mmCIF file of C-alpha atoms and ligand atoms in Angstrom:
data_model
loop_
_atom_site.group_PDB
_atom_site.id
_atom_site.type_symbol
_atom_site.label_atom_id
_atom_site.label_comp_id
_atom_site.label_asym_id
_atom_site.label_seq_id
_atom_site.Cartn_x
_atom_site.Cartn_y
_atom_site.Cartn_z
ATOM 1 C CA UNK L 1 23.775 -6.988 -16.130
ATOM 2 C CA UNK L 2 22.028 -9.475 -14.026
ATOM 3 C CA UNK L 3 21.657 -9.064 -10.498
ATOM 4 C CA UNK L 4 19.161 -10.486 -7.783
ATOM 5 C CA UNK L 5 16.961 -8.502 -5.582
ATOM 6 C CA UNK L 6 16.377 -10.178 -2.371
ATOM 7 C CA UNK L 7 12.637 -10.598 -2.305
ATOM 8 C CA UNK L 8 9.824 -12.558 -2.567
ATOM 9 C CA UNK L 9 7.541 -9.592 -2.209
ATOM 10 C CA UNK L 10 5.863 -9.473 -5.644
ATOM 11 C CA UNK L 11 4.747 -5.941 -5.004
ATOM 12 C CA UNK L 12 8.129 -4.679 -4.526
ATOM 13 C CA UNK L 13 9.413 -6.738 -7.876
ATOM 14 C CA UNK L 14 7.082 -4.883 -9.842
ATOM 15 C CA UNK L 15 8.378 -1.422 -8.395
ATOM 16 C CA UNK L 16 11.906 -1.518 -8.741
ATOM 17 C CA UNK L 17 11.168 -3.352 -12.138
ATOM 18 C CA UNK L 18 9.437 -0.302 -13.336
ATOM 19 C CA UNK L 19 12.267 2.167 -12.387
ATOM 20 C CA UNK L 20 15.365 -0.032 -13.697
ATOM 21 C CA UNK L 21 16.547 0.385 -17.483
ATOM 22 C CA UNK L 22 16.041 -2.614 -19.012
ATOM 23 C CA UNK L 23 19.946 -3.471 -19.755
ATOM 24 C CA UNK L 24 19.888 -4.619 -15.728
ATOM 25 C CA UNK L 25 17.411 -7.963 -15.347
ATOM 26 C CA UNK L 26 16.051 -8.396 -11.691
ATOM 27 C CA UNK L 27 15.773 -11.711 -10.760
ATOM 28 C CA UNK L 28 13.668 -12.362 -7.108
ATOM 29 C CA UNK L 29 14.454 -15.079 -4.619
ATOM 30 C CA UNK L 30 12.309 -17.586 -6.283
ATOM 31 C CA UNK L 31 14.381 -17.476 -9.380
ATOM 32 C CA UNK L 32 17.173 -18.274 -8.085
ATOM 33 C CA UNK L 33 15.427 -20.974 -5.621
ATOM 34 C CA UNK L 34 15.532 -19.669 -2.584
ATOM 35 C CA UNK L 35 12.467 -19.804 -0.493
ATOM 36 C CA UNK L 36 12.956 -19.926 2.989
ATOM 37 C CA UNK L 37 12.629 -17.014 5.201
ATOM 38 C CA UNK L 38 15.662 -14.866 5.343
ATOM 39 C CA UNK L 39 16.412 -13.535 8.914
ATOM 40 C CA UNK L 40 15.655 -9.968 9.847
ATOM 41 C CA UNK L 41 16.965 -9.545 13.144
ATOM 42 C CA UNK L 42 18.538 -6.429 13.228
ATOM 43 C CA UNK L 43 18.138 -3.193 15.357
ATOM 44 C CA UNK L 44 17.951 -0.899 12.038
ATOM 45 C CA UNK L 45 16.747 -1.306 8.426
ATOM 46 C CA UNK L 46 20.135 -0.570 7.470
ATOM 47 C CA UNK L 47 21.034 -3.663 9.170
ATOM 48 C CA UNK L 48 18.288 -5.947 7.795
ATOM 49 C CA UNK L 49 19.239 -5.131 4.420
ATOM 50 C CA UNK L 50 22.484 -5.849 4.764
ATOM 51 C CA UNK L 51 21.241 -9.138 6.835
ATOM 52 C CA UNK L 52 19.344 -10.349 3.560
ATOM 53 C CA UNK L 53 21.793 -9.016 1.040
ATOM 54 C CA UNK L 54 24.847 -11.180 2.968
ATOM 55 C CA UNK L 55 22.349 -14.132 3.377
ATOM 56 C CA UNK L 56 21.837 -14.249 -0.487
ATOM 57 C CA UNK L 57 25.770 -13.795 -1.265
ATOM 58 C CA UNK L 58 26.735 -16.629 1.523
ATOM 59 C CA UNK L 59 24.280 -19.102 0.550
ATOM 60 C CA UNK L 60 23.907 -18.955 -3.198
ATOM 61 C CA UNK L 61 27.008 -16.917 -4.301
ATOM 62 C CA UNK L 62 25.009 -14.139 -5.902
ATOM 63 C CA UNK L 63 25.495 -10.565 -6.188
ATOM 64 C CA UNK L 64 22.330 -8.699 -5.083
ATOM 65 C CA UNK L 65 20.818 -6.016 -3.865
ATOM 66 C CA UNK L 66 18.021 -6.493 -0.465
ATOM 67 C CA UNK L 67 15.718 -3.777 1.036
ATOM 68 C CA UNK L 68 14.256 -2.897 4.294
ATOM 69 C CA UNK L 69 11.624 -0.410 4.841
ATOM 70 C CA UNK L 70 9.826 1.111 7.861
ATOM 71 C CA UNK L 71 6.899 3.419 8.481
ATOM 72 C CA UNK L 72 8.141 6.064 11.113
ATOM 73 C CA UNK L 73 5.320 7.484 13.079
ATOM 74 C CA UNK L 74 5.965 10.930 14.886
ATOM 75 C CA UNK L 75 3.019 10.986 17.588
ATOM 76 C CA UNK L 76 4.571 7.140 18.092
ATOM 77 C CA UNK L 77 7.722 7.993 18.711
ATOM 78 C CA UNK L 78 9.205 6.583 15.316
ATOM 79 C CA UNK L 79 7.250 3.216 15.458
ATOM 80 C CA UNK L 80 6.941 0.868 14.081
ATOM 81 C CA UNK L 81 10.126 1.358 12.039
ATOM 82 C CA UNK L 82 12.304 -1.659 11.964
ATOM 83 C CA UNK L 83 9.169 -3.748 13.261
ATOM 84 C CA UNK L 84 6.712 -2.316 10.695
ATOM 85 C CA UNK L 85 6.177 -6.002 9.279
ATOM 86 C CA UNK L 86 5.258 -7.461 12.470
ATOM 87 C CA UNK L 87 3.541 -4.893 14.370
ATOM 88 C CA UNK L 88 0.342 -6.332 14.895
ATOM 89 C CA UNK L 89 1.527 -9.679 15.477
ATOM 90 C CA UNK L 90 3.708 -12.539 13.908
ATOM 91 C CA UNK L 91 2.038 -12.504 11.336
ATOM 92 C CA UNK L 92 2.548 -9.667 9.257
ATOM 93 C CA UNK L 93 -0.874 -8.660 8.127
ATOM 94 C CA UNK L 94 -1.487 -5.605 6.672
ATOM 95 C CA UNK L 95 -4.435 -4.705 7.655
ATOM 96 C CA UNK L 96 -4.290 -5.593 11.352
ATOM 97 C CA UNK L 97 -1.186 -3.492 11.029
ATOM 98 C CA UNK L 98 -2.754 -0.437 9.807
ATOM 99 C CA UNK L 99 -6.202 -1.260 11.873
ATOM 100 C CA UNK L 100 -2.802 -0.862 15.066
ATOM 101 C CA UNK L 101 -1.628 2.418 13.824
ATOM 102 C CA UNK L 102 -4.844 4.186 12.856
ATOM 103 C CA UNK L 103 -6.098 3.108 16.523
ATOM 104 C CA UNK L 104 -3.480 4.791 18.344
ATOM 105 C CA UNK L 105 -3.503 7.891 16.080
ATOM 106 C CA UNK L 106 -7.363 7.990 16.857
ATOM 107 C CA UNK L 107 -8.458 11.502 17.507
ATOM 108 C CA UNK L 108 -4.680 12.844 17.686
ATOM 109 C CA UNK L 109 -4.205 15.341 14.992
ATOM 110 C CA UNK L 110 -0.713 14.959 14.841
ATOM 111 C CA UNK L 111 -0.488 12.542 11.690
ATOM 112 C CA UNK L 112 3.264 13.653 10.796
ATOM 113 C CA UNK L 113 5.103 10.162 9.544
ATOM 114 C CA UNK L 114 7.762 9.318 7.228
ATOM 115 C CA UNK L 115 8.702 6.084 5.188
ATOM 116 C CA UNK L 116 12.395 5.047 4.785
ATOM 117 C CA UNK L 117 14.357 2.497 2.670
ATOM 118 C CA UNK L 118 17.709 1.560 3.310
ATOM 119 C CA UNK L 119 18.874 -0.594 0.341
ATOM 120 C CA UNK L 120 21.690 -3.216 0.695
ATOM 121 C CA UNK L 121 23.938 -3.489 -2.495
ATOM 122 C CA UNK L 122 26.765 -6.303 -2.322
ATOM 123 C CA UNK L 123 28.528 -6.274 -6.105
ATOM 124 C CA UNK L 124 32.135 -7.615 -6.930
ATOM 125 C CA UNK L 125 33.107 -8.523 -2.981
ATOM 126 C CA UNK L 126 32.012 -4.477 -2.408
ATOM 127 C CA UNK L 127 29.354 -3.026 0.154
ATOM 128 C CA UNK L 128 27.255 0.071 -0.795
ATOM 129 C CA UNK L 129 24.135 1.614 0.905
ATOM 130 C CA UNK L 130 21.253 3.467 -0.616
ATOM 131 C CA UNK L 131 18.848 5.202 1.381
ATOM 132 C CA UNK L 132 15.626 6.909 0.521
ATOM 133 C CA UNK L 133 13.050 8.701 2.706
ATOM 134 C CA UNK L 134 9.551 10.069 1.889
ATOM 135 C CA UNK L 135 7.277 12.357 3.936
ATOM 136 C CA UNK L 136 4.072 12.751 4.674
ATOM 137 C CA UNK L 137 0.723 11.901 7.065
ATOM 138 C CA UNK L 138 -1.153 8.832 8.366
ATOM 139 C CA UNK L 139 -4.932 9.406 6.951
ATOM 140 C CA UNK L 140 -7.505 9.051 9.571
ATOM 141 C CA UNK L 141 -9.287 6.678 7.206
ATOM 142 C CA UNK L 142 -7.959 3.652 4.580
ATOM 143 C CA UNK L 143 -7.832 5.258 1.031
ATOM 144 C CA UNK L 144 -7.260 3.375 -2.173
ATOM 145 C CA UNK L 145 -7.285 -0.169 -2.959
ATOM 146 C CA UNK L 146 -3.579 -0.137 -4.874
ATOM 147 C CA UNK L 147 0.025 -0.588 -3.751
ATOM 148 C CA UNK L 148 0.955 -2.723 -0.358
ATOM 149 C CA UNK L 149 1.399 -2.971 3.147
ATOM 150 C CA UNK L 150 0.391 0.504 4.457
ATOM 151 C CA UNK L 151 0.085 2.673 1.606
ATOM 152 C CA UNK L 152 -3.960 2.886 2.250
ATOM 153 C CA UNK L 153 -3.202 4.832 5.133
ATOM 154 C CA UNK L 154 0.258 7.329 4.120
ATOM 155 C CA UNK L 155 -0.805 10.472 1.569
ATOM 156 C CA UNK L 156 2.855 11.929 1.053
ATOM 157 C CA UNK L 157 3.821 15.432 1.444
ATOM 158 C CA UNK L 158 2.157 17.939 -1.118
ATOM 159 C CA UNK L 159 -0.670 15.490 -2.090
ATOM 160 C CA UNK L 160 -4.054 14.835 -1.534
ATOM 161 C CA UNK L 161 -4.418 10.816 -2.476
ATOM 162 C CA UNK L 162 -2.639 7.975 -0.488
ATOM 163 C CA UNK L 163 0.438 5.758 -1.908
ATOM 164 C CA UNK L 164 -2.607 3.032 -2.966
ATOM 165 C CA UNK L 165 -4.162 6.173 -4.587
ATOM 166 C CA UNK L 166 -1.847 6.334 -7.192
ATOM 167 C CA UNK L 167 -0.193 4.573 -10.219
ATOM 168 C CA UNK L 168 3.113 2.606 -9.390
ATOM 169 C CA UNK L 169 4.498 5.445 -11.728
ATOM 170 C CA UNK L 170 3.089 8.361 -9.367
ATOM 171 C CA UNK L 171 4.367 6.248 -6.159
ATOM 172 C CA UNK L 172 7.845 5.512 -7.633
ATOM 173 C CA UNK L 173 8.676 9.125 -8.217
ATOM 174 C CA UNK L 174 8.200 10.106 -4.751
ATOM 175 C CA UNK L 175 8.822 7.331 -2.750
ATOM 176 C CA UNK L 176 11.296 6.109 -0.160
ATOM 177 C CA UNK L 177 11.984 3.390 -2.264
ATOM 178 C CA UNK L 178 11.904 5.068 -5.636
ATOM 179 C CA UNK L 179 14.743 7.468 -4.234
ATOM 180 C CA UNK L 180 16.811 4.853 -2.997
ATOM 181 C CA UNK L 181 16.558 2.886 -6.108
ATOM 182 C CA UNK L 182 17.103 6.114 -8.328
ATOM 183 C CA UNK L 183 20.450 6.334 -6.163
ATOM 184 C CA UNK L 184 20.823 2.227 -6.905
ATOM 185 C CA UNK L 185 20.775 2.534 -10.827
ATOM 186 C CA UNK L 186 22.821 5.753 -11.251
ATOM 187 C CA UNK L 187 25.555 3.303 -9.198
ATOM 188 C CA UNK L 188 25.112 0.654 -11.380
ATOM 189 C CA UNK L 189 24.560 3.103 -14.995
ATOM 190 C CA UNK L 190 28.200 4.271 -13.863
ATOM 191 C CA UNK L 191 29.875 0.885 -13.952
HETATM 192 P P1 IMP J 201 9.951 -4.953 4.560
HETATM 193 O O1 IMP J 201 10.825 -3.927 3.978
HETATM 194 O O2 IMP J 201 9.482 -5.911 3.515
HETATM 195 O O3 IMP J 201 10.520 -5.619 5.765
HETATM 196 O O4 IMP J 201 8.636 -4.201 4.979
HETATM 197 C C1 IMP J 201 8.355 -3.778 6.289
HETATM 198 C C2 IMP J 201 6.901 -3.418 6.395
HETATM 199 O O5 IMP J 201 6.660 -2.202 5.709
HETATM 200 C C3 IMP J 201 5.921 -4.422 5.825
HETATM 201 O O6 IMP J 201 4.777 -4.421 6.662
HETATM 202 C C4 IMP J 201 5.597 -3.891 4.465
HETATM 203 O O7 IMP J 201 4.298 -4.262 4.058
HETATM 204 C C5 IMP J 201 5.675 -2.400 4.713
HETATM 205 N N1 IMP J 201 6.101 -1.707 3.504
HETATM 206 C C6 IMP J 201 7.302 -1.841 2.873
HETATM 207 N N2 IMP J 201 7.337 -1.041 1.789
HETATM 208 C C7 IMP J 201 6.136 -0.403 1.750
HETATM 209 C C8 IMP J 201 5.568 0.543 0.839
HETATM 210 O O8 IMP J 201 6.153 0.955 -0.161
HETATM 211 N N3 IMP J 201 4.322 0.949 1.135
HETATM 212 C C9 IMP J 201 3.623 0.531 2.225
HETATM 213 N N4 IMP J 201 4.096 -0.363 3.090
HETATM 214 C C10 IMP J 201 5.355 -0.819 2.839
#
């Protein structure tokens, strides 16, 4: 089975390739030519995925799959969430983005934070949703030099290391977006 995932992220291409059985090829944007930015305008990552995910079908006739994910901060009410790419600025730099949250968390001991996925499946004319969530704390310094976006600065529940501590292996088994791709594949293994 073929099927495009709606990114040009390579990070998350390696990530879900590493967790999907090798009968399913992932193809990104790129390989199927599309390179402008897809809109992301929604109010919820549930709605950016399916944003992406429709874009894709619409405009190049493909089935796919597209993912949102947000960093939900307790002590900041749930940001950044859906704004999580932008929240420094326009942008979307990591590292002013984590320099943001690490600033506002400064000298607050209350570090409590989740990350959640919402993934956007449109196959055969049918809509499914996938969600995943992970839990954890914001570190009070950057740790590790793997992984993406804010993983330097999230250690998940029950460990010691940060997401950019550990192998993509290690992060895929407890992350937001390994669960909601575990849910993905089972759909698809049962086809
Ligand atoms: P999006 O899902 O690509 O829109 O990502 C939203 C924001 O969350 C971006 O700033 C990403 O860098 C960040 N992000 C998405 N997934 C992860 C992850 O697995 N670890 C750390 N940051 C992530």
């Amino acid at each position: 089975m073929k099927i495009v995932f709606a990114t040009n992220n390579p990070n998350k291409l390696k990530e879900i390739k590493a967790l999907v059985p090798d009968k399913i090829k992932i193809v990104s944007l790129i390989d199927i030519g599309c390179t402008e930015d897809i809109p992301e305008t929604g109010d919820t990552l549930e709605d950016n995925a399916f944003q992406k995910a429709n874009y894709v079908k619409d405009h190049y006739g493909y089935d796919c799959f597209a993912d949102d994910t947000g960093l939900e901060v307790d002590a900041l009410n749930g940001n950044p969430g859906v704004y999580s790419a932008r929240y420094a600025g326009p942008n979307r730099n990591a590292e002013a983005n984590m320099g943001k949250i690490l600033s506002e968390l400064d000298g607050n001991n209350h570090r409590k934070a989740n990350f959640r996925t919402a993934i956007a499946l449109i196959l055969n004319g049918n809509k499914h949703l996938f969600e995943g969530k992970v839990e954890g704390e914001i570190s009070t310094e950057k740790l590790g030099e793997k992984g993406f976006g804010y993983d330097p600065i999230f250690v998940p529940k029950n460990e010691k290391r940060s997401f950019a501590q550990m192998t993509l292996q290690e992060k895929g088994e407890v992350s937001h977006r390994g669960k909601a791709v575990k849910k993905l594949i089972e759909y698809l293994n049962h086809l």
